[in-house]
C-alpha cells in the first residue's frame, strides 16, 4: 500500500452484501472527517452506465466525488469470476496490472477500503486469487457474511483460509439484509457468538435490512446504530473529527 493504510472487504460468497457494507463504512468514516476512499480492483457482471455496477453503487453510497472508472480498475460484462470474465473479453490481466491500476486511487486518500469480488479463493488472474491480491497489498481483512443458517461453516472456512496464508483478520460483520424472513431463522441470534467462540475473531455487528431507496445518509445512520467502528478506526489510524478539536 506504499505506506498507506488499507482494509480489504471480502465476503464468504458472492451476493453477501460487501458493496453496501463497504460503502456504508466508508460513508460513516468520511462523515467523521476521515480522508477515506474506496477501490474495486475488478468488477464483473455489467458495464458502467445504468448505475448498477459495484463502482457506481459505491460512489452513490459513499458520496465520493469521483468517476466509476476511477473506483473500478477493471470491469467485465460477463457475470463470472474475474479471471474467466477477463478471458471472455479477450484479456489476460496480471496481478501487477491490477496493483498498478489501483495506485492512483490508493494514493489519493489517507486510507482506502478495497472491495473484493466474491470470496477469498476466487481466481482473479490466471495464477492469482483474491487472497494473493490481499497478501500483496498487506492489508487486514474485514469479512462480510450472511446472518442466517450456514454462515458458521462459510465464515470459519474463510477465516481458516486467510489465516493459513498469514493474512490478518480484523473482524466480521453479519448482514441481516439478505432475507426478509430472518425472524424465522433462530440461528441468527447465536451465529455471531459461535463464530467468535470458534475463531477468536470479533463480530463487529449485524448490519440491518434497509428497505426502499438506499443513500449515504441512511447508511451512515445504520453503521452508527449497529456497527462497532472502533477497531476499524484503529486499524486505519483514523481519529474521529471531535478528537482533533
PDB file of N, CA and C in Angstrom, residues 80-148:
ATOM      1  N   UNK A  80     -19.041 -13.634 -14.239  1.00  0.00           N
ATOM      2  CA  UNK A  80     -18.167 -14.763 -13.950  1.00  0.00           C
ATOM      3  C   UNK A  80     -17.069 -14.319 -12.990  1.00  0.00           C
ATOM      4  N   UNK A  81     -16.298 -15.277 -12.502  1.00  0.00           N
ATOM      5  CA  UNK A  81     -15.107 -14.934 -11.726  1.00  0.00           C
ATOM      6  C   UNK A  81     -14.226 -14.034 -12.583  1.00  0.00           C
ATOM      7  N   UNK A  82     -13.500 -13.077 -11.975  1.00  0.00           N
ATOM      8  CA  UNK A  82     -12.721 -12.113 -12.758  1.00  0.00           C
ATOM      9  C   UNK A  82     -11.808 -12.727 -13.805  1.00  0.00           C
ATOM     10  N   UNK A  83     -11.111 -13.801 -13.483  1.00  0.00           N
ATOM     11  CA  UNK A  83     -10.209 -14.422 -14.444  1.00  0.00           C
ATOM     12  C   UNK A  83     -10.965 -14.911 -15.669  1.00  0.00           C
ATOM     13  N   UNK A  84     -12.125 -15.551 -15.455  1.00  0.00           N
ATOM     14  CA  UNK A  84     -12.917 -16.067 -16.567  1.00  0.00           C
ATOM     15  C   UNK A  84     -13.584 -14.940 -17.351  1.00  0.00           C
ATOM     16  N   UNK A  85     -14.056 -13.920 -16.640  1.00  0.00           N
ATOM     17  CA  UNK A  85     -14.689 -12.789 -17.309  1.00  0.00           C
ATOM     18  C   UNK A  85     -13.691 -12.049 -18.186  1.00  0.00           C
ATOM     19  N   UNK A  86     -12.452 -11.922 -17.712  1.00  0.00           N
ATOM     20  CA  UNK A  86     -11.413 -11.259 -18.498  1.00  0.00           C
ATOM     21  C   UNK A  86     -11.081 -12.072 -19.749  1.00  0.00           C
ATOM     22  N   UNK A  87     -10.972 -13.389 -19.599  1.00  0.00           N
ATOM     23  CA  UNK A  87     -10.685 -14.243 -20.749  1.00  0.00           C
ATOM     24  C   UNK A  87     -11.786 -14.149 -21.788  1.00  0.00           C
ATOM     25  N   UNK A  88     -13.037 -14.099 -21.307  1.00  0.00           N
ATOM     26  CA  UNK A  88     -14.153 -13.995 -22.251  1.00  0.00           C
ATOM     27  C   UNK A  88     -14.104 -12.673 -23.008  1.00  0.00           C
ATOM     28  N   UNK A  89     -13.558 -11.641 -22.356  1.00  0.00           N
ATOM     29  CA  UNK A  89     -13.427 -10.338 -23.004  1.00  0.00           C
ATOM     30  C   UNK A  89     -12.154 -10.234 -23.841  1.00  0.00           C
ATOM     31  N   UNK A  90     -11.382 -11.317 -23.884  1.00  0.00           N
ATOM     32  CA  UNK A  90     -10.177 -11.323 -24.697  1.00  0.00           C
ATOM     33  C   UNK A  90      -8.968 -10.710 -24.036  1.00  0.00           C
ATOM     34  N   UNK A  91      -8.991 -10.611 -22.700  1.00  0.00           N
ATOM     35  CA  UNK A  91      -7.879 -10.006 -21.974  1.00  0.00           C
ATOM     36  C   UNK A  91      -7.242 -11.021 -21.029  1.00  0.00           C
ATOM     37  N   UNK A  92      -5.978 -10.815 -20.761  1.00  0.00           N
ATOM     38  CA  UNK A  92      -5.254 -11.631 -19.793  1.00  0.00           C
ATOM     39  C   UNK A  92      -4.560 -10.689 -18.823  1.00  0.00           C
ATOM     40  N   UNK A  93      -5.260 -10.296 -17.760  1.00  0.00           N
ATOM     41  CA  UNK A  93      -4.690  -9.352 -16.808  1.00  0.00           C
ATOM     42  C   UNK A  93      -3.827 -10.090 -15.799  1.00  0.00           C
ATOM     43  N   UNK A  94      -2.843  -9.392 -15.262  1.00  0.00           N
ATOM     44  CA  UNK A  94      -1.955  -9.958 -14.256  1.00  0.00           C
ATOM     45  C   UNK A  94      -2.177  -9.259 -12.922  1.00  0.00           C
ATOM     46  N   UNK A  95      -1.632  -9.859 -11.880  1.00  0.00           N
ATOM     47  CA  UNK A  95      -1.738  -9.256 -10.558  1.00  0.00           C
ATOM     48  C   UNK A  95      -1.049  -7.891 -10.540  1.00  0.00           C
ATOM     49  N   UNK A  96       0.068  -7.772 -11.237  1.00  0.00           N
ATOM     50  CA  UNK A  96       0.759  -6.489 -11.299  1.00  0.00           C
ATOM     51  C   UNK A  96      -0.063  -5.455 -12.054  1.00  0.00           C
ATOM     52  N   UNK A  97      -0.810  -5.880 -13.071  1.00  0.00           N
ATOM     53  CA  UNK A  97      -1.707  -4.958 -13.784  1.00  0.00           C
ATOM     54  C   UNK A  97      -2.725  -4.359 -12.822  1.00  0.00           C
ATOM     55  N   UNK A  98      -3.278  -5.207 -11.960  1.00  0.00           N
ATOM     56  CA  UNK A  98      -4.291  -4.749 -11.013  1.00  0.00           C
ATOM     57  C   UNK A  98      -3.673  -3.793  -9.994  1.00  0.00           C
ATOM     58  N   UNK A  99      -2.525  -4.162  -9.461  1.00  0.00           N
ATOM     59  CA  UNK A  99      -1.866  -3.313  -8.470  1.00  0.00           C
ATOM     60  C   UNK A  99      -1.493  -1.961  -9.062  1.00  0.00           C
ATOM     61  N   UNK A 100      -0.959  -1.970 -10.272  1.00  0.00           N
ATOM     62  CA  UNK A 100      -0.564  -0.718 -10.918  1.00  0.00           C
ATOM     63  C   UNK A 100      -1.771   0.157 -11.215  1.00  0.00           C
ATOM     64  N   UNK A 101      -2.863  -0.463 -11.654  1.00  0.00           N
ATOM     65  CA  UNK A 101      -4.066   0.299 -11.994  1.00  0.00           C
ATOM     66  C   UNK A 101      -4.686   0.967 -10.776  1.00  0.00           C
ATOM     67  N   UNK A 102      -4.451   0.395  -9.595  1.00  0.00           N
ATOM     68  CA  UNK A 102      -5.049   0.952  -8.389  1.00  0.00           C
ATOM     69  C   UNK A 102      -4.202   1.989  -7.676  1.00  0.00           C
ATOM     70  N   UNK A 103      -3.004   2.246  -8.173  1.00  0.00           N
ATOM     71  CA  UNK A 103      -2.112   3.180  -7.477  1.00  0.00           C
ATOM     72  C   UNK A 103      -2.720   4.569  -7.339  1.00  0.00           C
ATOM     73  N   UNK A 104      -3.371   5.033  -8.383  1.00  0.00           N
ATOM     74  CA  UNK A 104      -3.925   6.395  -8.366  1.00  0.00           C
ATOM     75  C   UNK A 104      -4.955   6.562  -7.260  1.00  0.00           C
ATOM     76  N   UNK A 105      -5.923   5.657  -7.174  1.00  0.00           N
ATOM     77  CA  UNK A 105      -6.972   5.781  -6.161  1.00  0.00           C
ATOM     78  C   UNK A 105      -6.396   5.543  -4.769  1.00  0.00           C
ATOM     79  N   UNK A 106      -5.405   4.658  -4.644  1.00  0.00           N
ATOM     80  CA  UNK A 106      -4.822   4.381  -3.332  1.00  0.00           C
ATOM     81  C   UNK A 106      -4.008   5.559  -2.824  1.00  0.00           C
ATOM     82  N   UNK A 107      -3.405   6.303  -3.734  1.00  0.00           N
ATOM     83  CA  UNK A 107      -2.586   7.440  -3.328  1.00  0.00           C
ATOM     84  C   UNK A 107      -3.392   8.712  -3.110  1.00  0.00           C
ATOM     85  N   UNK A 108      -4.659   8.687  -3.469  1.00  0.00           N
ATOM     86  CA  UNK A 108      -5.497   9.888  -3.370  1.00  0.00           C
ATOM     87  C   UNK A 108      -6.035  10.095  -1.955  1.00  0.00           C
ATOM     88  N   UNK A 109      -6.053   9.040  -1.161  1.00  0.00           N
ATOM     89  CA  UNK A 109      -6.668   9.104   0.163  1.00  0.00           C
ATOM     90  C   UNK A 109      -5.689   8.615   1.228  1.00  0.00           C
ATOM     91  N   UNK A 110      -5.928   9.032   2.465  1.00  0.00           N
ATOM     92  CA  UNK A 110      -5.102   8.561   3.576  1.00  0.00           C
ATOM     93  C   UNK A 110      -5.341   7.082   3.855  1.00  0.00           C
ATOM     94  N   UNK A 111      -6.601   6.654   3.662  1.00  0.00           N
ATOM     95  CA  UNK A 111      -6.984   5.267   3.895  1.00  0.00           C
ATOM     96  C   UNK A 111      -7.921   4.827   2.782  1.00  0.00           C
ATOM     97  N   UNK A 112      -7.829   3.561   2.403  1.00  0.00           N
ATOM     98  CA  UNK A 112      -8.647   3.052   1.311  1.00  0.00           C
ATOM     99  C   UNK A 112      -9.251   1.704   1.686  1.00  0.00           C
ATOM    100  N   UNK A 113     -10.561   1.568   1.488  1.00  0.00           N
ATOM    101  CA  UNK A 113     -11.234   0.282   1.572  1.00  0.00           C
ATOM    102  C   UNK A 113     -11.147  -0.368   0.197  1.00  0.00           C
ATOM    103  N   UNK A 114     -10.752  -1.630   0.167  1.00  0.00           N
ATOM    104  CA  UNK A 114     -10.673  -2.361  -1.097  1.00  0.00           C
ATOM    105  C   UNK A 114     -11.732  -3.452  -1.062  1.00  0.00           C
ATOM    106  N   UNK A 115     -12.655  -3.406  -2.013  1.00  0.00           N
ATOM    107  CA  UNK A 115     -13.708  -4.425  -2.050  1.00  0.00           C
ATOM    108  C   UNK A 115     -13.372  -5.498  -3.064  1.00  0.00           C
ATOM    109  N   UNK A 116     -13.331  -6.732  -2.600  1.00  0.00           N
ATOM    110  CA  UNK A 116     -13.029  -7.851  -3.485  1.00  0.00           C
ATOM    111  C   UNK A 116     -14.218  -8.272  -4.318  1.00  0.00           C
ATOM    112  N   UNK A 117     -13.993  -9.291  -5.133  1.00  0.00           N
ATOM    113  CA  UNK A 117     -15.047  -9.879  -5.958  1.00  0.00           C
ATOM    114  C   UNK A 117     -15.289 -11.296  -5.449  1.00  0.00           C
ATOM    115  N   UNK A 118     -16.465 -11.544  -4.871  1.00  0.00           N
ATOM    116  CA  UNK A 118     -16.736 -12.860  -4.312  1.00  0.00           C
ATOM    117  C   UNK A 118     -15.902 -13.128  -3.076  1.00  0.00           C
ATOM    118  N   UNK A 119     -15.451 -14.370  -2.938  1.00  0.00           N
ATOM    119  CA  UNK A 119     -14.696 -14.762  -1.750  1.00  0.00           C
ATOM    120  C   UNK A 119     -13.197 -14.739  -1.958  1.00  0.00           C
ATOM    121  N   UNK A 120     -12.462 -15.179  -0.937  1.00  0.00           N
ATOM    122  CA  UNK A 120     -11.009 -15.024  -0.941  1.00  0.00           C
ATOM    123  C   UNK A 120     -10.291 -16.003  -1.867  1.00  0.00           C
ATOM    124  N   UNK A 121     -10.940 -17.101  -2.255  1.00  0.00           N
ATOM    125  CA  UNK A 121     -10.289 -18.079  -3.132  1.00  0.00           C
ATOM    126  C   UNK A 121     -10.657 -17.879  -4.598  1.00  0.00           C
ATOM    127  N   UNK A 122     -11.415 -16.851  -4.901  1.00  0.00           N
ATOM    128  CA  UNK A 122     -11.837 -16.600  -6.282  1.00  0.00           C
ATOM    129  C   UNK A 122     -10.625 -16.247  -7.149  1.00  0.00           C
ATOM    130  N   UNK A 123     -10.480 -16.898  -8.319  1.00  0.00           N
ATOM    131  CA  UNK A 123      -9.355 -16.560  -9.202  1.00  0.00           C
ATOM    132  C   UNK A 123      -9.575 -15.217  -9.887  1.00  0.00           C
ATOM    133  N   UNK A 124      -8.610 -14.322  -9.748  1.00  0.00           N
ATOM    134  CA  UNK A 124      -8.734 -13.011 -10.384  1.00  0.00           C
ATOM    135  C   UNK A 124      -7.819 -12.879 -11.602  1.00  0.00           C
ATOM    136  N   UNK A 125      -6.776 -13.718 -11.664  1.00  0.00           N
ATOM    137  CA  UNK A 125      -5.926 -13.804 -12.851  1.00  0.00           C
ATOM    138  C   UNK A 125      -5.634 -15.277 -13.092  1.00  0.00           C
ATOM    139  N   UNK A 126      -4.834 -15.558 -14.119  1.00  0.00           N
ATOM    140  CA  UNK A 126      -4.513 -16.953 -14.436  1.00  0.00           C
ATOM    141  C   UNK A 126      -3.766 -17.646 -13.298  1.00  0.00           C
ATOM    142  N   UNK A 127      -3.041 -16.879 -12.499  1.00  0.00           N
ATOM    143  CA  UNK A 127      -2.214 -17.508 -11.461  1.00  0.00           C
ATOM    144  C   UNK A 127      -2.348 -16.848 -10.094  1.00  0.00           C
ATOM    145  N   UNK A 128      -3.425 -16.087  -9.874  1.00  0.00           N
ATOM    146  CA  UNK A 128      -3.585 -15.410  -8.583  1.00  0.00           C
ATOM    147  C   UNK A 128      -5.054 -15.362  -8.174  1.00  0.00           C
ATOM    148  N   UNK A 129      -5.262 -15.515  -6.874  1.00  0.00           N
ATOM    149  CA  UNK A 129      -6.598 -15.428  -6.301  1.00  0.00           C
ATOM    150  C   UNK A 129      -6.750 -14.111  -5.549  1.00  0.00           C
ATOM    151  N   UNK A 130      -7.935 -13.880  -5.037  1.00  0.00           N
ATOM    152  CA  UNK A 130      -8.156 -12.696  -4.210  1.00  0.00           C
ATOM    153  C   UNK A 130      -7.194 -12.677  -3.027  1.00  0.00           C
ATOM    154  N   UNK A 131      -6.949 -13.841  -2.428  1.00  0.00           N
ATOM    155  CA  UNK A 131      -6.020 -13.908  -1.287  1.00  0.00           C
ATOM    156  C   UNK A 131      -4.620 -13.455  -1.681  1.00  0.00           C
ATOM    157  N   UNK A 132      -4.203 -13.752  -2.897  1.00  0.00           N
ATOM    158  CA  UNK A 132      -2.886 -13.302  -3.363  1.00  0.00           C
ATOM    159  C   UNK A 132      -2.849 -11.780  -3.471  1.00  0.00           C
ATOM    160  N   UNK A 133      -3.941 -11.186  -3.937  1.00  0.00           N
ATOM    161  CA  UNK A 133      -4.015  -9.729  -4.010  1.00  0.00           C
ATOM    162  C   UNK A 133      -3.942  -9.119  -2.613  1.00  0.00           C
ATOM    163  N   UNK A 134      -4.663  -9.693  -1.667  1.00  0.00           N
ATOM    164  CA  UNK A 134      -4.625  -9.185  -0.293  1.00  0.00           C
ATOM    165  C   UNK A 134      -3.216  -9.265   0.270  1.00  0.00           C
ATOM    166  N   UNK A 135      -2.544 -10.394   0.020  1.00  0.00           N
ATOM    167  CA  UNK A 135      -1.177 -10.565   0.522  1.00  0.00           C
ATOM    168  C   UNK A 135      -0.243  -9.511  -0.067  1.00  0.00           C
ATOM    169  N   UNK A 136      -0.412  -9.191  -1.334  1.00  0.00           N
ATOM    170  CA  UNK A 136       0.430  -8.169  -1.968  1.00  0.00           C
ATOM    171  C   UNK A 136       0.142  -6.783  -1.391  1.00  0.00           C
ATOM    172  N   UNK A 137      -1.112  -6.511  -1.103  1.00  0.00           N
ATOM    173  CA  UNK A 137      -1.488  -5.208  -0.548  1.00  0.00           C
ATOM    174  C   UNK A 137      -1.104  -5.078   0.923  1.00  0.00           C
ATOM    175  N   UNK A 138      -0.922  -6.217   1.598  1.00  0.00           N
ATOM    176  CA  UNK A 138      -0.519  -6.252   3.012  1.00  0.00           C
ATOM    177  C   UNK A 138      -1.527  -5.516   3.898  1.00  0.00           C
ATOM    178  N   UNK A 139      -2.809  -5.765   3.645  1.00  0.00           N
ATOM    179  CA  UNK A 139      -3.861  -5.169   4.451  1.00  0.00           C
ATOM    180  C   UNK A 139      -4.502  -6.219   5.348  1.00  0.00           C
ATOM    181  N   UNK A 140      -5.190  -5.745   6.381  1.00  0.00           N
ATOM    182  CA  UNK A 140      -6.057  -6.622   7.155  1.00  0.00           C
ATOM    183  C   UNK A 140      -7.360  -6.821   6.384  1.00  0.00           C
ATOM    184  N   UNK A 141      -8.133  -7.797   6.825  1.00  0.00           N
ATOM    185  CA  UNK A 141      -9.365  -8.157   6.127  1.00  0.00           C
ATOM    186  C   UNK A 141     -10.565  -8.015   7.051  1.00  0.00           C
ATOM    187  N   UNK A 142     -11.643  -7.490   6.487  1.00  0.00           N
ATOM    188  CA  UNK A 142     -12.944  -7.476   7.148  1.00  0.00           C
ATOM    189  C   UNK A 142     -13.849  -8.392   6.344  1.00  0.00           C
ATOM    190  N   UNK A 143     -14.442  -9.366   7.004  1.00  0.00           N
ATOM    191  CA  UNK A 143     -15.283 -10.353   6.333  1.00  0.00           C
ATOM    192  C   UNK A 143     -16.753  -9.981   6.472  1.00  0.00           C
ATOM    193  N   UNK A 144     -17.478 -10.001   5.362  1.00  0.00           N
ATOM    194  CA  UNK A 144     -18.928  -9.812   5.366  1.00  0.00           C
ATOM    195  C   UNK A 144     -19.572 -11.166   5.124  1.00  0.00           C
ATOM    196  N   UNK A 145     -20.542 -11.512   5.967  1.00  0.00           N
ATOM    197  CA  UNK A 145     -21.168 -12.828   5.890  1.00  0.00           C
ATOM    198  C   UNK A 145     -22.671 -12.721   6.074  1.00  0.00           C
ATOM    199  N   UNK A 146     -23.370 -13.731   5.617  1.00  0.00           N
ATOM    200  CA  UNK A 146     -24.806 -13.824   5.882  1.00  0.00           C
ATOM    201  C   UNK A 146     -25.037 -14.031   7.375  1.00  0.00           C
ATOM    202  N   UNK A 147     -26.223 -13.651   7.823  1.00  0.00           N
ATOM    203  CA  UNK A 147     -26.546 -13.830   9.244  1.00  0.00           C
ATOM    204  C   UNK A 147     -27.136 -15.198   9.559  1.00  0.00           C
ATOM    205  N   UNK A 148     -27.775 -15.804   8.562  1.00  0.00           N
ATOM    206  CA  UNK A 148     -28.594 -16.980   8.830  1.00  0.00           C
ATOM    207  C   UNK A 148     -27.883 -18.317   8.768  1.00  0.00           C
TER     208      UNK A 148
END
